[in-house]
Amino acid sequence: MSVSLLVIDPQNDFCSPDGALYVPGAEEDCARLSSFVEKNISKIDSVFVTLDCHPYFHIAHPNFWVNQEGKEPAPFTVITHKDFENGVYNPAVLGLRPMVDSYLMSLESQGRYELTIWPPHCIQGTNGICVYPELWKSLNNWEKTRHGNSMSYVVKSSSPLTEHYSAVRAEVQDDSDVTTKTNYSLIEKLKRSDMIFVAGEALSHCVANTLRDLCIYIQPKKISLIQDCTSSVKLYERIGEEFLEEYKSKGMNIVKSTDLI
């Protein structure tokens, strides 16, 4: 039996209590996942680690936008297409108005999320983008123990013009930017596994959207979500809970870090 471990965005900005977009409980998630890796090190055949990697000027960061007073919106502000249409918020670069109009309409039509403005996080070249140290140590130990195997890093979110919660595709794909397109390479590699264990941050956003997109191509019964190794963004816990219920009913396995492969 071939086993893969897919770890979603286990980065300092999400997992460290002083991270830019700390997910409450994420450091404990990393500790439990680290233990899971160590206990199952001989049974995990491949490891995939996704990484958020934003430019500072990004559609979901404050400095992309200005309000009617010319000020940036506060983090966690929700900007709807109606807000944009009514001039409540505009892009700081006015030439981007046509793109923003199309983007907000496309994003909202999917019914997943409206645009949330996040604190700038996982900025390219910063410590916030790095894997949380305790977990990195265990994943590195897997590499050193399983000779000939290397972790595969999947970098996402480099486009400033779209959210990219899912590791499979951007929320709104940009025809001019291949990095926003469906990542068929990742899908094909994961499809070779008999069992895929998934953990990481955040359940409400990047984990949920990655799994929704993966389950288009891979049967949910092949996927095991390690429930005690993932947490939701504060105030978005309900989204995470609803995702768990929906995909459990579709056959996805819900397991704990104490379970052995």
Backbone as a ProteinNet text record, in pm:
[ID]
protein_1_A
[PRIMARY]
MSVSLLVIDPQNDFCSPDGALYVPGAEEDCARLSSFVEKNISKIDSVFVTLDCHPYFHIAHPNFWVNQEGKEPAPFTVITHKDFENGVYNPAVLGLRPMVDSYLMSLESQGRYELTIWPPHCIQGTNGICVYPELWKSLNNWEKTRHGNSMSYVVKSSSPLTEHYSAVRAEVQDDSDVTTKTNYSLIEKLKRSDMIFVAGEALSHCVANTLRDLCIYIQPKKISLIQDCTSSVKLYERIGEEFLEEYKSKGMNIVKSTDLI
[TERTIARY]
83.6	0	86.8	59.7	134.8	62.9	138.9	81.4	147.7	65.2	114.8	65.7	146.4	107.1	105.9	-8.9	-24.8	-45.1	50.1	44.6	18.4	-92.7	-134.9	-81.5	1.9	44.5	84.1	176.9	219.2	326.2	291.3	390.6	388.2	499.8	512.3	401.9	363.8	262.3	126	101.3	-23.4	-8.6	108.4	124.9	192.4	265.3	330.9	236.3	226.6	138.4	166.9	289	317.7	317.4	261.2	251.6	151.6	168.7	84.7	-62.3	-89.8	-228.4	-240.9	-207.8	-207	-344	-345.8	-466.5	-464.3	-555.9	-552	-547	-449.3	-432.1	-338.8	-289.9	-207.8	-75.1	-16.8	109.5	91.4	-24.8	-54	-80.9	-145.1	-165.4	-30.9	65.7	198.4	268.9	252.5	315.5	258.3	126.3	64	100.4	106.2	143.4	288.2	374.4	514	524.2	447.1	446.2	393.5	289	232.5	337.7	413	517.3	622.8	668	772	725.1	600.4	548.2	527.8	502.2	469.7	575.6	696	799	831.3	820.9	854.2	738.5	620.7	502.8	461.4	516.1	483.9	579.5	523	606.3	637.1	550.9	575	511.7	574.9	529.2	518.6	403.6	379.7	346.1	415.9	394.3	358.6	239.5	201.1	241.7	274.1	322	251.6	182.8	135.5	256.8	252.7	369.6	321.5	285.7	223.5	323.4	298.3	362	290.7	355.8	292.3	167.9	179.8	64.9	-20.1	-129.9	-212.7	-359.1	-444.9	-585.6	-653.7	-596.6	-654.9	-576.1	-489.9	-414.3	-461.7	-448.3	-502.6	-450.8	-319.1	-265.4	-306.7	-383.2	-438.3	-555.6	-616.7	-744.7	-737.7	-828.6	-852.1	-1002.1	-1043.3	-1184.9	-1211.7	-1330.5	-1367.5	-1285.2	-1220	-1131.4	-985.6	-962	-825.8	-745.2	-812.1	-743.1	-757.9	-658.9	-665.1	-772.5	-839.7	-933.4	-858.7	-922.2	-862	-862.2	-765.4	-769.9	-903.7	-948.7	-1073.2	-1195.9	-1173.4	-1283	-1326.6	-1456.7	-1510.6	-1550.5	-1500.2	-1532.2	-1614.4	-1736.4	-1824.9	-1823.3	-1877.5	-1889.3	-1977.9	-2079.6	-2168.1	-2091.7	-2001.8	-1918	-1835.1	-1775.3	-1693.3	-1779.1	-1893.8	-1983.5	-2029.4	-2049.2	-2095.9	-1982.3	-1858.6	-1745.6	-1699.8	-1747.8	-1703.8	-1554.8	-1510.7	-1369.1	-1330.4	-1208.6	-1152.3	-1010.1	-961.2	-819.7	-732.2	-621	-528.2	-472.7	-462.7	-423	-551.4	-597.7	-729.3	-738.4	-624.2	-624.6	-669	-672.4	-714.2	-865.3	-939.3	-1084.7	-1155.8	-1129.7	-1199	-1169.9	-1043	-1006.8	-1078.9	-1082.2	-1147.1	-1295.7	-1358.8	-1501.6	-1528.4	-1449.8	-1466.5	-1432	-1325.9	-1281	-1385.5	-1437.8	-1534.7	-1662	-1704.5	-1822.9	-1796.8	-1680	-1646.4	-1633	-1567.2	-1546.5	-1680	-1767.9	-1895.4	-1987.4	-1975.5	-2062.2	-2034.2	-1912.6	-1878.5	-1943.8	-1982.4	-2051.5	-1963.5	-1832.2	-1742.7	-1718.5	-1670.3	-1634.1	-1658	-1679.2	-1661.6	-1516.3	-1469.9	-1330.2	-1307.4	-1219.1	-1177.8	-1038.5	-1020.1	-889	-814.7	-703.3	-624.9	-506.2	-455.4	-326.4	-222.5	-133.2	-29.8	43.6	51.4	107.1	178.6	268.2	344.8	402.7	462.7	519.5	649.8	665.3	783.2	910.9	999.2	1128.7	1131.8	1018.2	1014.6	1014	1040.1	1037.6	897.4	796.7	658.8	623.5	698.4	667.4	723.4	815.3	884.9	797.4	827.8	756.4	785.4	681.9	693.8	804.5	899.9	1023.6	1003.8	915.9	898.8	854.3	762	714.2	822.3	892.8	998.3	1101.9	1133.5	1233.3	1189.9	1062.7	1013.5	1006.4	962.4	957.4	1097.6	1191.9	1330.9	1386.8	1344.2	1386.4	1333	1210.5	1154.8	1244.8	1286.7	1375	1506.8	1563.7	1693.3	1682.4	1566.5	1545.9	1509	1423.8	1377.6	1469	1581.9	1682.9	1624.8	1659	1611.6	1482.8	1418.1	1292	1314.7	1239.2	1246.3	1105.2	1088.9	960.8	938	811.8	774.3	704.4	761.5	699.6	613.3	491.2	396.5	370.5	428.6	415.7	292.7	213.4	91.8	78.9	-13.5	-50.5	47.3	129.6	225.4	161	41.2	-27.8	-88.8	-69.7	-129.8	-277.6	-331.4	-465	-572.1	-540	-642.1	-606.9	-711	-689.8	-656.9	-582.4	-536.7	-538.2	-656.8	-667.9	-630.5	-689.9	-668.2	-529.7	-467.3	-339	-358.3	-482.3	-510.6	-528.9	-592.6	-615.4	-647.3	-628.3	-666.1	-817.5	-866.7	-1011.6	-1070.3	-1002	-1039.8	-914.8	-919.8	-801.9	-778.4	-650.6	-607.5	-548.1	-609.8	-565.2	-420.9	-371.9	-235.4	-131.3	-175.1	-82.9	-101.2	-6.5	-18.3	-20	37.9	41.2	-97.1	-194.8	-330.2	-414.9	-362.3	-438.7	-438.7	-522.4	-530.8	-395.8	-350.9	-220.1	-236.2	-238.7	-258.2	-139.1	-21.9	95.5	76.9	32.6	6.3	-103.9	-208.2	-320.9	-274	-197.1	-152.1	-59.7	26.3	115.2	35	-64.6	-146.3	-233.7	-276.4	-361.3	-288.6	-156.3	-79.6	-82.6	-123.6	-124.7	-253.7	-241.4	-360.2	-431.7	-354	-410.9	-339.1	-416.8	-361	-404.1	-307	-335.5	-314.9	-407.5	-405.8	-413.8	-334	-335.7	-292.7	-301.7	-250.9	-349.2	-319.8	-396	-443	-553.4	-651.7	-767.5	-829.2	-939.5	-1048.5	-1079.6	-1189.4	-1161.9	-1035.8	-1002.1	-915	-783.3	-693.8	-709.1	-732.3	-752.7	-884.1	-991.2	-1122.2	-1123.1	-1068.9	-1073.4	-983.5	-867.4	-779.9	-850.9	-915.3	-982	-1105.2	-1178.8	-1292.2	-1244.7	-1134.2	-1083.7	-1021	-951	-892.1	-999	-1109.2	-1214.3	-1289.7	-1262.1	-1313.5	-1242.4	-1115.3	-1030.3	-997.7	-1009.7	-971.6	-1089.4	-1121.3	-1233.7	-1209.4	-1309.1	-1292.1	-1250.1	-1288.5	-1255.6	-1106	-1029.3	-884.2	-815.4	-893.3	-837.1	-872.7	-773.2	-792.8	-748.4	-842.1	-810.1	-776.5	-659.7	-617.7	-678.8	-791.2	-874.1	-805.2	-724.4	-658.6	-527.1	-506.1	-388.1	-429.6	-548.4	-596	-693.2	-690.6	-779.4	-830.3	-937.3	-998	-955.2	-960.6	-938.4	-1044.6	-1003.3	-1096.1	-1215.9	-1333.8	-1463.4	-1511.2	-1429.7	-1470.2	-1484.2	-1496.1	-1503.1	-1622.1	-1731.8	-1852.1	-1826.4	-1749.8	-1717.6	-1639.9	-1544.5	-1466.9	-1553.7	-1644.5	-1732.9	-1826.5	-1879.6	-1969.3	-1895.7	-1770	-1690.5	-1671	-1635.3	-1614.1	-1738.7	-1852.7	-1976.7	-2009.1	-1991.1	-2022.4	-1934.3	-1803.5	-1713.9	-1702.7	-1735	-1749	-1863.8	-1973.4	-2088.1	-2057.3	-1955	-1915.5	-1813	-1771.1	-1680.4	-1539.4	-1508	-1373.7	-1354.8	-1237.3	-1208.7	-1163	-1213.4	-1171	-1094.9	-965.8	-881.2	-812.4	-738.6	-662.7	-513.6	-433.3	-288.6	-237.6	-316.6	-276.6	-302.2	-376.3	-401.5	-275.1	-248	-135	-180.8	-93.7	-125.3	-127.1
-119.7	0	124.3	217.5	342	451.9	522.1	623.5	758.6	861.5	998.5	1081.6	1179.1	1279	1414.6	1481.6	1615.2	1713.2	1804.1	1902.1	2040.1	2100.3	2228	2344.4	2426.5	2555.5	2552.1	2464.7	2458.1	2563.3	2689.1	2796.2	2882.3	2947.9	3027.5	3131.2	3196.5	3301.1	3246.9	3118	3055.5	2980.6	2923.5	2827.9	2884	2991	3050.6	3150.8	3150.1	3245.5	3391.4	3422.8	3560.3	3577.2	3479.3	3487	3592.4	3638.5	3747	3709.1	3581.7	3535.2	3403.2	3411.8	3294.1	3228.4	3097.4	3016.2	2954.3	2990.8	2938.5	2786.2	2734.3	2589.8	2529.1	2608.5	2552.9	2497.9	2558.5	2506.2	2368	2345.2	2211.7	2113.1	2161.4	2076.9	2028.6	2120.4	2085.7	1984.9	2002.1	1907.8	1768	1759.4	1627.8	1568.2	1652	1601.2	1555.2	1627.1	1586.6	1447.3	1424.1	1292.8	1186	1220.6	1126.7	1086.1	1182.7	1154.1	1061.2	1091	1009.6	865.3	848.7	714.3	633.9	703.3	634.4	655.7	688	731	624.4	498	390.8	358.1	414.8	381.6	492.8	611.6	724.6	722.3	709.2	694.3	825.7	925.9	1055.7	1165	1281.7	1395.9	1517.4	1583.5	1705.2	1816.7	1928.6	2041.6	2163.7	2218.9	2337.7	2462.3	2568.6	2692.2	2812.6	2890.7	3021.2	3108.8	3188.7	3270.9	3397.9	3498.2	3619.8	3731.9	3811.4	3942.3	4033.4	4141.8	4231.6	4296.4	4342.1	4400.7	4285.6	4260.3	4143.8	4180.1	4125.2	4162.4	4136.7	4048.2	4020	4084.4	4181	4256.8	4401.7	4470.6	4606.7	4705.5	4698.1	4804.7	4795.2	4693.7	4684.2	4780.9	4821	4890.8	5026.3	5115.5	5240	5261.2	5323.2	5354.6	5495.7	5549.3	5681	5793.3	5766.5	5866	5844	5749.1	5721.6	5636.9	5572.7	5489.9	5341.7	5264.2	5119.5	5059.1	4953.8	4884.5	4809.9	4793.3	4718.5	4569.7	4494.7	4349.5	4293.1	4189.2	4117	4191.1	4303.9	4367.9	4276.4	4267	4193.3	4295.4	4276.5	4365.9	4288.3	4332.1	4267	4340.8	4274.6	4341.2	4464.7	4458	4573.4	4689.6	4660.1	4765.4	4833.8	4752.5	4805.8	4889.1	4835.5	4902.2	5037.1	5045.4	5169.3	5263.9	5225	5312.5	5314	5217.7	5211	5178	5088.3	5053.6	5050.1	5093.8	5089.5	5037	4976.9	4937.9	5062.1	5052.8	5166.2	5202.2	5102.7	5125.1	5125.5	5243.7	5255	5179.2	5156.5	5080.4	4936.4	4891.5	4753.7	4740.5	4849.8	4843.9	4737.8	4728.8	4626.2	4484.3	4460.4	4328	4300.3	4399.3	4383	4357.2	4427.6	4407.5	4262.4	4210.6	4072.3	3973.6	4003.7	3913	3896	4005.6	3997.7	3925.9	3950.4	3880.8	3731.3	3694.1	3552.5	3484.2	3550.1	3492.7	3466.3	3564.1	3550	3450	3436.1	3342	3197.6	3169	3032.5	2991.9	3091.5	3063.5	3013.4	3020.4	2974.1	3085.2	3198.6	3308.8	3441.6	3547.3	3683.3	3720.5	3829.7	3868.8	3920.6	3854.1	3899	3959.9	4073.5	4136.5	4080.8	4014.7	3952.1	4039	4024.9	4088.1	4035.2	4120	4068.7	3952.1	3840.2	3717.8	3636.7	3550.5	3463.4	3542.6	3656.5	3744.2	3682.8	3685.1	3627.3	3679.8	3587.5	3624	3644.5	3627.7	3650.2	3517.7	3526.3	3407.5	3348.5	3431.4	3384	3274.7	3265.3	3165.6	3027.6	3020.8	2895.3	2796.8	2668.5	2562.8	2575.4	2558.4	2568	2473	2521.6	2445.9	2304.6	2284.8	2151.4	2051.1	2093.2	2003.8	1983.3	2090.9	2076.6	1973.9	1972.9	1879.8	1734.9	1704.8	1568.4	1533.8	1629.8	1604.2	1585.3	1663.1	1647.5	1513.1	1468.6	1337.2	1227.3	1246.1	1150.2	1145.2	1261.6	1266.2	1193.9	1216.7	1156.6	1005.8	962.6	820.5	741.9	801.8	734	772.1	705	740.2	740.1	843.8	854.8	932	964.9	1039.2	1183.8	1272.9	1414.5	1470.2	1565.8	1635	1712.7	1718.5	1800.3	1925.8	2042.4	2168.2	2222	2260.3	2313.3	2459.1	2551.1	2693.4	2748.6	2824.2	2882.7	3028.8	3100.1	3236.7	3343.8	3317.1	3418.8	3527.6	3502.2	3604.5	3709	3837.1	3941.1	3963.5	3896.5	3931.1	3827.3	3727.3	3628.9	3560.6	3525.3	3440.5	3299.9	3225.7	3093.3	3002.7	2988.9	2903.6	2759.7	2707.5	2568.4	2548.7	2436	2402	2349.7	2325	2268.8	2377.4	2486.7	2595.5	2723.5	2837.7	2965.1	2976.7	3060.4	3080.1	3131.9	3225.4	3274.1	3264.2	3182.8	3159.7	3275	3304	3411.4	3347.8	3371.7	3308.3	3342.9	3455.6	3497.7	3447.3	3374.5	3330.5	3181.6	3101.7	2956.1	2909.4	2987.7	2945.1	2942.4	3006.8	3007.9	2892.8	2819.9	2712.2	2585.4	2491.1	2363.4	2293.1	2249.6	2185.5	2034.5	1997.9	1857.5	1772	1831.2	1755.1	1703.3	1789.3	1746.5	1641.9	1663.2	1568.4	1430.6	1425.9	1296.9	1224.7	1298.7	1236.1	1177.4	1250.7	1201.8	1084.2	1082.2	972.9	839.5	841.3	716	649.7	723.9	670.8	595	492.6	418.8	492.1	567.2	640.1	773.5	879	1013.5	1070.1	1097.6	1161.7	1311.5	1389.4	1534.9	1605	1711	1793	1933.3	2027.8	2161.7	2271.4	2389.2	2509.2	2582.3	2645.5	2633.5	2550.2	2473.3	2386.8	2464.7	2583.2	2662.5	2715.2	2722.5	2786.7	2697.6	2696.2	2627.5	2475.9	2417.6	2272.6	2235.1	2304.4	2272.6	2287.8	2398.3	2420	2325.2	2292	2194.2	2060.2	2016	1885.9	1887	1996.6	2005.2	1985.6	2051.3	2041.7	1906.1	1849.7	1716.9	1611.1	1624.4	1521.6	1522.4	1619.7	1615.3	1505.9	1481.5	1390	1260.9	1264.6	1150.9	1115.9	987.6	946.5	984.4	1044.5	1084.9	970.4	847.4	734.1	706	760.9	744.4	847.7	943.7	1055.3	1042	1060.7	1059.9	1194	1271.4	1399.4	1377.6	1420.7	1405.5	1522.5	1498.1	1605.5	1685.5	1619.8	1693.1	1757.1	1764.2	1831.8	1942	1997.3	2108.7	2191.2	2322.2	2413.1	2519.2	2587	2689.8	2829.3	2921.6	3062.5	3106.6	3186.9	3235.4	3304.4	3272	3321.1	3251.6	3160.6	3083	2934.4	2904.4	2765	2691.3	2759.8	2695.8	2642.9	2718.1	2673.3	2542	2532.9	2410.1	2293.6	2317.8	2211.2	2163.3	2256.2	2218.7	2139.1	2178.6	2102.8	1959.2	1941.5	1807.1	1721.2	1775.6	1698.4	1660.5	1757.2	1732	1621.5	1630.2	1535.2	1403.2	1402.3	1274.2	1195.7	1265.2	1198.2	1150.1	1208.3	1167.1	1054.3	1014	899.2	932.1	1059.1	1092.8	1043.4	988.6	934.9	1046.2	1045.1	1139.1	1058.6	1087.6	1010.6	1102.7	1042.3	1117.6	1089.3	1179.6	1163.5	1043.1	995.7	878.6	747.3	755.6	636	599.3	471.5	425.2	391	413.2	378.2	226.5
0	0	0	-91.4	-102.6	-23.7	61.6	149.5	124.5	107.7	95	212.9	249.5	349.3	280.2	286.2	228.6	343.8	359.6	468.8	407.6	447.8	391	475.1	416.4	471.8	620.1	659.4	799.8	830.4	808.3	805.2	931.4	956.4	1077.9	1093.6	985.2	997.3	1037.9	1016.6	1058.8	1190.8	1213.2	1322.5	1446.6	1433.4	1549.9	1616.2	1749.2	1817.9	1785.2	1741.1	1701.5	1549.2	1477.6	1332.1	1287.4	1164.5	1111.6	1102.8	1077.3	1068	1144.9	1272.7	1360.1	1366.5	1348.8	1362.3	1501.7	1589.5	1726.9	1730.6	1803.2	1815.7	1714.3	1620.8	1512.3	1561.7	1666.6	1716.4	1778.3	1842.8	1894.7	1780.9	1674.3	1555.5	1502.7	1494.3	1443	1533.5	1664.3	1757.6	1739.9	1726.1	1707.5	1571.9	1469.6	1337.3	1336.2	1406.4	1418.5	1479.7	1583.8	1648.3	1553.2	1476.3	1379.2	1276.3	1226.9	1127.6	1187.5	1308.1	1370.6	1392.5	1434.2	1460.7	1332.3	1222.2	1097.5	990.3	1032.5	938.8	833.9	871.5	776.8	682.7	711	631.3	535.2	553.9	466.3	347.5	228	108.5	38.8	55.2	-8.5	75.4	72.8	151.3	59.6	65.7	-10.2	89.2	79	168.7	84.4	106	32	110.4	37.4	97.8	36.6	121.3	79.3	53.5	-53.5	-88.9	-158.2	-77.7	-130.7	-157.5	-262.1	-268.7	-168	-128.6	-31.4	-91.7	-216.4	-286.3	-339.9	-273.1	-304.8	-283.2	-365.8	-363.9	-229.5	-147.2	-16.2	97.3	63.9	164.1	165.4	277.8	288.2	184.8	148.9	65.1	-80.5	-115	-250.7	-268.3	-154.1	-155	-85.8	-124.2	-50.6	-38.4	72.9	88.9	37.7	64.8	11.6	71	185.4	246.2	205.3	117	72.1	167.9	263.5	362.1	330.3	374.6	356.4	446.2	401.5	490.1	599.1	712.7	823.1	790.6	843.6	827.3	874.7	805.3	829.5	776.6	706.8	634.2	519.9	498.4	383.6	277.1	155.8	44.4	-57.7	-79.3	-174.7	-308.5	-408.3	-538.1	-527	-443.6	-424	-362.6	-266.3	-207.9	-316.5	-402.1	-511.1	-606.4	-642.9	-737.5	-684.1	-552.6	-489.8	-450.3	-481.1	-454.2	-310.1	-230.7	-91.1	-85.1	-172.5	-183.6	-330.5	-357.6	-491.6	-484.2	-592.2	-591	-587.3	-516.4	-507.5	-645.7	-732.9	-872.6	-954.8	-993.2	-1056.8	-1188.4	-1253.4	-1377.6	-1358.9	-1233.9	-1205.5	-1185.6	-1199.5	-1176.5	-1262.3	-1392.3	-1471.5	-1422.5	-1384.8	-1333.3	-1201.7	-1112.9	-982.9	-999.7	-1089.4	-1117.1	-1154.8	-1248.1	-1292.6	-1182.1	-1107.1	-1001.5	-893	-842.3	-733.7	-777.2	-900.1	-951	-961.4	-1012.5	-1028.3	-892.9	-799.2	-666.7	-597.6	-598.1	-529.3	-598.4	-729.6	-801.7	-764.3	-712.2	-673	-540.9	-462	-337	-225.1	-240.7	-134.4	-32.9	-83	4.7	-66.4	13.6	-33.8	-3.2	-61	-43.3	98.2	171.7	304	294.2	360.1	366.2	486.9	461.7	567.5	604.8	727.1	757.2	658.7	608.3	516.8	581.6	509.1	567.3	460.9	507.3	416.5	300.1	334.1	232.1	180.4	50.3	-14	51	87.8	142.9	293	361	505.8	581.5	711.1	796.5	806.6	785.8	796.8	699	589.3	487.1	521.2	618	649	725.3	710.7	782.3	932.3	1013.4	1158.2	1205.6	1285.6	1313.6	1367	1462.7	1520	1414.4	1329.6	1224.6	1118.6	1082.9	981.9	1026.5	1155.1	1206.8	1181.9	1205	1183.8	1035.6	954	810	754.3	804.3	762	806.8	923.9	972.3	881	831.4	733.8	610.5	561.1	443.6	470.9	587.8	620.5	641.4	691.1	719.3	594.8	511.6	389.3	273.7	264.4	165.3	23.6	-49.3	-187.2	-200.7	-88.5	-92.9	-50.1	-112.5	-77.7	-66	23.8	30.3	-98.5	-140.8	-256.1	-204.4	-231.7	-190.6	-304.6	-270.4	-367.3	-330.7	-407.9	-378.8	-450.1	-374.9	-432.2	-388.3	-448.5	-408	-451.2	-552.9	-596.4	-681.7	-734.6	-813.3	-720.9	-749.5	-665.5	-693.1	-795	-842.8	-812.2	-728.7	-693.1	-562.1	-486.2	-370.6	-419.5	-337.7	-379.5	-257	-195.4	-77.4	-111.4	-216.2	-255.5	-314.7	-280.9	-343.5	-484.5	-522.4	-654.6	-759.2	-721.8	-818.1	-742.3	-809.2	-750.1	-743.5	-654.9	-643.6	-774	-835.9	-969	-1055	-1157.8	-1240.3	-1337.1	-1360.2	-1448.6	-1573.3	-1687.2	-1811	-1846.6	-1795.9	-1830.2	-1731.2	-1626.6	-1521.1	-1495.2	-1542	-1531.9	-1387.1	-1295	-1155.1	-1091.3	-1153.7	-1098.5	-1152.1	-1249.2	-1313.9	-1229.2	-1267.3	-1196.6	-1198.5	-1080.8	-1065.6	-1090	-1218.7	-1253.8	-1213.8	-1205.5	-1162.6	-1020.5	-929.8	-792.3	-788.7	-863.2	-864.8	-909.3	-1017.1	-1070.6	-972.8	-905	-806.8	-690.8	-643.8	-532.6	-574.7	-698.5	-746.7	-744.8	-745.6	-742.9	-605.5	-503.7	-367.6	-339.7	-258.1	-215.3	-102.5	-23.3	89.4	103.9	126.6	139.7	274.7	361.8	489.9	473.1	529.3	509.8	644.5	660.6	781.7	741.9	836.5	809.7	841.3	789.5	823.4	697.3	700.5	808.1	754.8	845.1	804.5	732.7	781.4	725.9	586.1	547.9	421	332	355.7	262.1	264.3	382.4	388.3	320.2	356.6	299.7	148	98.1	-46	-122.5	-66.1	-130.9	-142.8	-35.8	-38.4	-128.5	-129.7	-222.5	-365.6	-399.6	-536.9	-565.2	-468.1	-488.4	-510.1	-438.1	-445.3	-576.9	-661.7	-798.9	-877.1	-841.5	-917.3	-841.7	-709.7	-625.7	-536.2	-525.3	-442.2	-296.5	-230.8	-89.7	1.6	-30.4	56.7	60.5	-35.1	-33.6	55.2	107.3	183.2	330.3	415.9	561.2	617.2	669.2	729.5	876.8	919.1	1058.5	1136.6	1198.9	1252.7	1363	1443.9	1553	1508.8	1377.8	1322.8	1225.5	1248.1	1167	1249.6	1231	1303.2	1207.1	1248.2	1164.3	1206	1111.6	1142.5	1243.4	1340.2	1442	1377.4	1425	1377.6	1250.8	1198	1080.4	1115.2	1243.5	1287.8	1225.7	1208.6	1152.9	1011.6	933.3	797.6	802.3	894.7	909.5	951.4	1044.5	1092.8	981.8	905.5	796.2	689.2	662	565.4	613.2	740.2	794.5	779.4	812.9	804.6	660.1	570.3	429.1	371.3	395	330.1	405	529.6	600.1	539.9	506.7	445.2	304.4	241.2	106.6	108.5	230	240.2	282.6	303.9	350.1	492.9	521.7	654.6	748.3	870.1	973.4	1077.9	1094.4	1184.5	1285	1378.4	1478	1462.6	1515.9	1506.1	1584.1	1677.5	1756.6	1683.4	1572.8	1493.1	1415.1	1402.6	1323.7	1181.9	1087.9	948.3	934.9
[MASK]
+++++++++++++++++++++++++++++++++++++++++++++++++++++++++++++++++++++++++++++++++++++++++++++++++++++++++++++++++++++++++++++++++++++++++++++++++++++++++++++++++++++++++++++++++++++++++++++++++++++++++++++++++++++++++++++++++++++++++++++++++++++++++++++++++++++

